[in-house]
Amino acid sequence: MGLNKIKKRFSYLFISIKDKLYGTNKSFDTAQVKNLVLIIGPYRNLTSYLTSILSLHSNCKVLNHAGIRVFRNKKINFLKDYSHSKYQQFLRFFDYASEKGYKGMLGGNISHSHAFESNTELSKRFKEALKSKTKPHCFIWKESHMVTERLMNGVKELEEILEKNPAIKLLMPVRKPLDCAKSNIKTGKNRFFKQLPSDDIFDVSKAIFTQQLFFLKIQAKYPDRVFFLFENEINSEGIENMCAFLNIEFDEKWVDIVLSQHTIKSGYDHPHETIKKTRKLVDTLFADYDSFREKLLSLI
């Protein structure tokens, strides 16, 4: 084992012990949290972009990653053997961990995410937004792929969680699928997909579609608990619809800042045959979901 891996393991062990000893804000009133929003879907899917702008909203507080810390701690891992006491303990951990934290998968404060790197304007806006927050009531956990895998591994358990706790909601951004797939391959995040046949962009795209299909079925049963925000719908109307779903104020000043200061980078170029093959797959997979299919096709 290399020296860096040894250091990493000791670092994880230290933080795990620290979390178990101090990883909770005992004085935090969990009753103030009206919604816990789980960001779902693959990594490299506009999650950092979306949560960074939500972090500027006075009603919102964001926890960046930290899944490896949550899922190793039985007391706060409310996604397994759900209980309300576990959920409340998670909220206390959320409040504690989102105050400081680390870069990368260890997670913590959203300002450690790559969306803030070299973006001095975003960092400035974030510091300004913190001053206006007294008791944010919408907690947003950005650990999309890791959470998604766990939810998809137990549909009955997910439905039980949604039945028992109306505060929990699921939000999936939808990036141009081929761009999302290529970005996953480029950054090595495609390793998070289980049983992926290959690293081919088509196979990665198909894995992304599988996630979307899973949550479309959940949305059909729980329409007010799952929300999809498409890349080309990140405009005033789309953000207003998202705010209604999140039960947060549609603040026009905030929206103006978001739309004027933060833009989505242009996408990748893809071979015509790849595009044609992907569009055909979308037509087949989403045959029962006309509206979603048409929106997805508009991104390919």
CSV table of C-alpha atoms in Angstrom, one decimal:
chain,number,residue,atom,x,y,z
A,1,MET,CA,0.0,0.0,0.0
A,2,GLY,CA,1.4,3.4,-1.0
A,3,LEU,CA,2.1,6.2,1.5
A,4,ASN,CA,-0.7,8.4,0.2
A,5,LYS,CA,-3.3,5.6,0.7
A,6,ILE,CA,-2.0,5.0,4.3
A,7,LYS,CA,-2.3,8.7,5.0
A,8,LYS,CA,-5.8,8.8,3.5
A,9,ARG,CA,-7.0,5.9,5.6
A,10,PHE,CA,-5.6,7.4,8.8
A,11,SER,CA,-7.3,10.7,7.9
A,12,TYR,CA,-10.6,8.9,7.4
A,13,LEU,CA,-10.2,7.1,10.7
A,14,PHE,CA,-9.4,10.3,12.5
A,15,ILE,CA,-12.4,12.1,11.1
A,16,SER,CA,-14.7,9.1,11.8
A,17,ILE,CA,-13.7,9.1,15.4
A,18,LYS,CA,-14.0,12.9,15.6
A,19,ASP,CA,-17.5,12.7,14.1
A,20,LYS,CA,-18.6,10.1,16.6
A,21,LEU,CA,-17.3,12.2,19.5
A,22,TYR,CA,-18.3,15.7,18.4
A,23,GLY,CA,-20.2,15.3,15.1
A,24,THR,CA,-23.5,16.8,16.2
A,25,ASN,CA,-24.9,20.1,17.2
A,26,LYS,CA,-26.8,19.0,20.3
A,27,SER,CA,-28.4,22.4,20.7
A,28,PHE,CA,-29.8,22.5,17.1
A,29,ASP,CA,-33.6,22.6,17.0
A,30,THR,CA,-34.5,20.0,14.3
A,31,ALA,CA,-38.1,21.3,14.3
A,32,GLN,CA,-36.9,24.3,12.2
A,33,VAL,CA,-36.2,22.0,9.2
A,34,LYS,CA,-39.2,21.9,7.0
A,35,ASN,CA,-37.6,19.9,4.2
A,36,LEU,CA,-34.5,17.8,3.8
A,37,VAL,CA,-33.8,17.7,0.1
A,38,LEU,CA,-31.6,14.8,-1.3
A,39,ILE,CA,-29.9,15.7,-4.5
A,40,ILE,CA,-30.0,12.6,-6.7
A,41,GLY,CA,-28.6,11.3,-10.0
A,42,PRO,CA,-25.0,10.9,-11.1
A,43,TYR,CA,-22.0,13.0,-10.3
A,44,ARG,CA,-21.0,15.6,-12.9
A,45,ASN,CA,-24.6,16.5,-13.4
A,46,LEU,CA,-24.7,20.2,-12.5
A,47,THR,CA,-25.1,19.3,-8.8
A,48,SER,CA,-22.3,21.7,-7.7
A,49,TYR,CA,-23.7,24.4,-9.9
A,50,LEU,CA,-27.2,24.0,-8.7
A,51,THR,CA,-26.4,23.7,-5.0
A,52,SER,CA,-23.9,26.6,-5.1
A,53,ILE,CA,-26.7,28.9,-6.2
A,54,LEU,CA,-29.2,27.4,-3.7
A,55,SER,CA,-26.6,28.1,-1.0
A,56,LEU,CA,-27.1,31.8,-1.7
A,57,HIS,CA,-30.7,31.6,-0.8
A,58,SER,CA,-31.7,32.8,2.7
A,59,ASN,CA,-33.9,29.7,3.3
A,60,CYS,CA,-31.3,27.1,2.3
A,61,LYS,CA,-28.4,25.4,3.9
A,62,VAL,CA,-26.2,22.9,1.9
A,63,LEU,CA,-24.1,19.9,3.0
A,64,ASN,CA,-21.5,19.1,0.4
A,65,HIS,CA,-20.7,15.3,0.1
A,66,ALA,CA,-19.8,13.7,3.5
A,67,GLY,CA,-21.5,10.4,2.4
A,68,ILE,CA,-18.6,8.3,3.5
A,69,ARG,CA,-18.9,9.9,7.0
A,70,VAL,CA,-22.7,9.4,7.1
A,71,PHE,CA,-22.9,5.8,5.9
A,72,ARG,CA,-20.2,4.6,8.3
A,73,ASN,CA,-22.1,5.9,11.3
A,74,LYS,CA,-25.2,3.9,12.2
A,75,LYS,CA,-26.5,6.6,14.5
A,76,ILE,CA,-27.0,9.1,11.6
A,77,ASN,CA,-27.5,6.9,8.5
A,78,PHE,CA,-31.2,7.3,8.3
A,79,LEU,CA,-31.4,5.8,4.8
A,80,LYS,CA,-30.8,2.3,6.4
A,81,ASP,CA,-33.4,1.0,8.9
A,82,TYR,CA,-35.1,4.4,9.0
A,83,SER,CA,-36.2,5.9,12.3
A,84,HIS,CA,-37.2,9.4,13.1
A,85,SER,CA,-34.5,9.5,15.8
A,86,LYS,CA,-31.8,8.7,13.2
A,87,TYR,CA,-33.2,11.4,11.0
A,88,GLN,CA,-33.0,14.0,13.7
A,89,GLN,CA,-29.5,12.9,14.5
A,90,PHE,CA,-28.6,13.3,10.9
A,91,LEU,CA,-30.0,16.8,10.9
A,92,ARG,CA,-27.8,17.7,13.9
A,93,PHE,CA,-24.8,16.2,12.1
A,94,PHE,CA,-25.8,18.1,8.9
A,95,ASP,CA,-25.8,21.4,10.9
A,96,TYR,CA,-22.4,20.6,12.5
A,97,ALA,CA,-20.7,19.3,9.3
A,98,SER,CA,-21.9,22.0,7.0
A,99,GLU,CA,-20.3,24.7,9.1
A,100,LYS,CA,-16.7,23.8,8.3
A,101,GLY,CA,-15.5,20.5,6.7
A,102,TYR,CA,-13.1,19.4,4.0
A,103,LYS,CA,-12.6,19.4,0.2
A,104,GLY,CA,-13.6,16.3,-1.8
A,105,MET,CA,-15.6,13.3,-0.6
A,106,LEU,CA,-15.2,14.0,3.1
A,107,GLY,CA,-17.3,17.0,2.5
A,108,GLY,CA,-18.8,19.8,4.7
A,109,ASN,CA,-19.4,23.4,3.9
A,110,ILE,CA,-20.5,23.9,0.3
A,111,SER,CA,-17.8,26.6,-0.2
A,112,HIS,CA,-15.3,23.7,-0.3
A,113,SER,CA,-16.9,22.4,-3.5
A,114,HIS,CA,-15.2,22.9,-6.9
A,115,ALA,CA,-17.9,25.4,-7.9
A,116,PHE,CA,-16.2,27.9,-5.7
A,117,GLU,CA,-12.7,27.3,-6.9
A,118,SER,CA,-11.3,30.4,-8.6
A,119,ASN,CA,-14.8,32.0,-8.5
A,120,THR,CA,-14.3,35.0,-6.3
A,121,GLU,CA,-17.7,36.5,-7.2
A,122,LEU,CA,-19.5,33.3,-6.0
A,123,SER,CA,-17.4,33.2,-2.8
A,124,LYS,CA,-18.2,36.9,-2.2
A,125,ARG,CA,-22.0,36.3,-2.7
A,126,PHE,CA,-21.9,33.3,-0.4
A,127,LYS,CA,-20.3,35.3,2.4
A,128,GLU,CA,-22.9,38.0,1.9
A,129,ALA,CA,-25.7,35.4,1.9
A,130,LEU,CA,-24.6,33.9,5.2
A,131,LYS,CA,-25.3,37.3,6.9
A,132,SER,CA,-28.9,37.1,6.0
A,133,LYS,CA,-29.5,33.6,7.2
A,134,THR,CA,-31.1,33.2,10.7
A,135,LYS,CA,-32.9,29.9,10.6
A,136,PRO,CA,-32.7,28.3,7.2
A,137,HIS,CA,-35.5,25.7,6.9
A,138,CYS,CA,-34.5,23.9,3.8
A,139,PHE,CA,-31.6,21.5,4.2
A,140,ILE,CA,-30.0,20.3,1.0
A,141,TRP,CA,-27.7,17.3,0.9
A,142,LYS,CA,-25.4,17.2,-2.1
A,143,GLU,CA,-24.1,13.6,-2.3
A,144,SER,CA,-26.0,12.6,-5.4
A,145,HIS,CA,-24.5,9.4,-6.8
A,146,MET,CA,-23.7,7.8,-3.4
A,147,VAL,CA,-27.2,8.5,-2.1
A,148,THR,CA,-28.8,7.4,-5.4
A,149,GLU,CA,-27.1,4.0,-5.3
A,150,ARG,CA,-28.5,3.4,-1.8
A,151,LEU,CA,-32.0,4.5,-2.7
A,152,MET,CA,-32.1,2.3,-5.8
A,153,ASN,CA,-30.9,-0.7,-3.8
A,154,GLY,CA,-34.1,-0.8,-1.8
A,155,VAL,CA,-37.2,0.6,-3.4
A,156,LYS,CA,-39.4,-0.7,-0.6
A,157,GLU,CA,-37.2,1.0,2.0
A,158,LEU,CA,-37.3,4.3,0.0
A,159,GLU,CA,-41.0,4.2,-0.2
A,160,GLU,CA,-41.2,3.5,3.6
A,161,ILE,CA,-39.0,6.6,4.2
A,162,LEU,CA,-41.2,8.8,2.0
A,163,GLU,CA,-44.3,7.4,3.7
A,164,LYS,CA,-42.9,8.0,7.2
A,165,ASN,CA,-41.3,11.4,6.6
A,166,PRO,CA,-43.1,14.0,4.4
A,167,ALA,CA,-40.2,16.4,4.9
A,168,ILE,CA,-37.9,14.4,2.7
A,169,LYS,CA,-37.8,15.3,-1.0
A,170,LEU,CA,-35.7,14.3,-4.0
A,171,LEU,CA,-34.3,16.7,-6.5
A,172,MET,CA,-32.5,15.6,-9.7
A,173,PRO,CA,-30.9,18.1,-12.1
A,174,VAL,CA,-30.8,16.8,-15.7
A,175,ARG,CA,-27.7,17.8,-17.6
A,176,LYS,CA,-27.2,17.1,-21.3
A,177,PRO,CA,-26.9,13.3,-21.0
A,178,LEU,CA,-23.9,12.9,-23.4
A,179,ASP,CA,-22.1,15.8,-21.7
A,180,CYS,CA,-22.8,14.2,-18.3
A,181,ALA,CA,-21.5,10.8,-19.5
A,182,LYS,CA,-18.4,12.3,-21.0
A,183,SER,CA,-17.6,14.3,-17.9
A,184,ASN,CA,-18.0,11.2,-15.7
A,185,ILE,CA,-15.6,9.3,-17.9
A,186,LYS,CA,-13.1,12.3,-18.1
A,187,THR,CA,-13.0,12.7,-14.3
A,188,GLY,CA,-13.2,8.9,-13.4
A,189,LYS,CA,-16.5,9.3,-11.7
A,190,ASN,CA,-18.0,6.6,-13.9
A,191,ARG,CA,-16.4,4.2,-11.4
A,192,PHE,CA,-19.4,4.9,-9.1
A,193,PHE,CA,-21.8,3.2,-11.5
A,194,LYS,CA,-22.3,-0.5,-10.5
A,195,GLN,CA,-21.8,-3.2,-13.1
A,196,LEU,CA,-21.0,-0.9,-15.9
A,197,PRO,CA,-20.3,-3.0,-19.1
A,198,SER,CA,-17.6,-0.6,-20.3
A,199,ASP,CA,-16.4,3.0,-20.1
A,200,ASP,CA,-18.0,3.7,-23.5
A,201,ILE,CA,-20.0,7.0,-23.5
A,202,PHE,CA,-23.1,5.1,-24.7
A,203,ASP,CA,-22.9,2.6,-21.8
A,204,VAL,CA,-22.4,5.4,-19.3
A,205,SER,CA,-25.4,7.3,-20.8
A,206,LYS,CA,-27.5,4.2,-20.5
A,207,ALA,CA,-26.6,4.0,-16.8
A,208,ILE,CA,-27.7,7.6,-16.3
A,209,PHE,CA,-31.0,6.9,-18.0
A,210,THR,CA,-31.5,3.9,-15.7
A,211,GLN,CA,-31.3,6.2,-12.7
A,212,GLN,CA,-33.7,8.6,-14.3
A,213,LEU,CA,-36.2,5.9,-15.0
A,214,PHE,CA,-36.1,4.6,-11.5
A,215,PHE,CA,-37.0,8.0,-10.1
A,216,LEU,CA,-39.6,8.6,-12.7
A,217,LYS,CA,-41.4,5.6,-11.3
A,218,ILE,CA,-41.0,6.9,-7.8
A,219,GLN,CA,-42.4,10.3,-9.0
A,220,ALA,CA,-45.4,8.6,-10.5
A,221,LYS,CA,-46.3,7.3,-7.1
A,222,TYR,CA,-45.2,10.3,-5.1
A,223,PRO,CA,-45.6,13.3,-7.5
A,224,ASP,CA,-44.9,16.0,-4.9
A,225,ARG,CA,-41.7,14.3,-3.6
A,226,VAL,CA,-39.5,14.1,-6.8
A,227,PHE,CA,-38.6,17.0,-9.0
A,228,PHE,CA,-36.5,17.1,-12.2
A,229,LEU,CA,-34.8,20.3,-13.3
A,230,PHE,CA,-33.5,20.2,-16.8
A,231,GLU,CA,-30.4,22.1,-17.9
A,232,ASN,CA,-32.4,24.2,-20.4
A,233,GLU,CA,-35.0,25.0,-17.7
A,234,ILE,CA,-32.6,26.8,-15.4
A,235,ASN,CA,-34.3,30.2,-16.1
A,236,SER,CA,-36.7,32.4,-14.1
A,237,GLU,CA,-39.7,30.1,-14.7
A,238,GLY,CA,-37.8,26.9,-13.9
A,239,ILE,CA,-36.3,28.3,-10.8
A,240,GLU,CA,-39.7,29.5,-9.6
A,241,ASN,CA,-41.1,25.9,-10.1
A,242,MET,CA,-38.1,24.5,-8.2
A,243,CYS,CA,-38.7,27.0,-5.3
A,244,ALA,CA,-42.3,25.9,-5.1
A,245,PHE,CA,-41.2,22.3,-4.8
A,246,LEU,CA,-38.6,23.2,-2.2
A,247,ASN,CA,-41.0,25.3,-0.2
A,248,ILE,CA,-38.7,28.3,-0.3
A,249,GLU,CA,-39.4,31.9,-1.2
A,250,PHE,CA,-39.1,32.9,-4.8
A,251,ASP,CA,-36.8,35.8,-4.2
A,252,GLU,CA,-36.5,37.8,-7.5
A,253,LYS,CA,-33.4,39.6,-6.3
A,254,TRP,CA,-31.7,36.3,-5.7
A,255,VAL,CA,-32.9,34.9,-9.1
A,256,ASP,CA,-31.5,38.0,-10.8
A,257,ILE,CA,-28.1,37.5,-9.2
A,258,VAL,CA,-28.1,33.8,-9.9
A,259,LEU,CA,-29.0,34.2,-13.6
A,260,SER,CA,-26.7,37.2,-14.2
A,261,GLN,CA,-23.6,35.9,-12.4
A,262,HIS,CA,-23.6,32.2,-12.8
A,263,THR,CA,-23.7,30.5,-16.2
A,264,ILE,CA,-23.4,26.9,-17.3
A,265,LYS,CA,-20.3,26.1,-19.3
A,266,SER,CA,-20.7,25.1,-22.9
A,267,GLY,CA,-20.9,21.4,-23.6
A,268,TYR,CA,-18.8,18.9,-25.5
A,269,ASP,CA,-19.0,17.9,-29.1
A,270,HIS,CA,-20.2,14.4,-29.9
A,271,PRO,CA,-20.1,12.3,-33.1
A,272,HIS,CA,-23.3,12.2,-35.1
A,273,GLU,CA,-23.6,8.4,-34.8
A,274,THR,CA,-23.4,8.6,-31.0
A,275,ILE,CA,-26.1,11.3,-30.9
A,276,LYS,CA,-28.3,9.2,-33.3
A,277,LYS,CA,-27.9,6.0,-31.2
A,278,THR,CA,-28.6,7.8,-28.0
A,279,ARG,CA,-31.7,9.5,-29.2
A,280,LYS,CA,-33.0,6.1,-30.4
A,281,LEU,CA,-32.3,4.6,-26.9
A,282,VAL,CA,-34.2,7.5,-25.3
A,283,ASP,CA,-37.2,6.9,-27.5
A,284,THR,CA,-37.2,3.3,-26.4
A,285,LEU,CA,-36.5,3.6,-22.7
A,286,PHE,CA,-38.8,6.5,-22.0
A,287,ALA,CA,-41.7,5.4,-24.2
A,288,ASP,CA,-44.1,5.6,-21.3
A,289,TYR,CA,-43.0,9.1,-20.2
A,290,ASP,CA,-43.8,11.4,-23.1
A,291,SER,CA,-43.0,14.7,-21.4
A,292,PHE,CA,-39.8,13.6,-19.9
A,293,ARG,CA,-38.7,11.9,-23.2
A,294,GLU,CA,-39.3,15.1,-25.2
A,295,LYS,CA,-37.4,17.2,-22.7
A,296,LEU,CA,-34.5,14.8,-22.7
A,297,LEU,CA,-34.4,14.6,-26.5
A,298,SER,CA,-34.1,18.4,-26.5
A,299,LEU,CA,-30.8,18.1,-24.7
A,300,ILE,CA,-29.3,15.6,-27.1
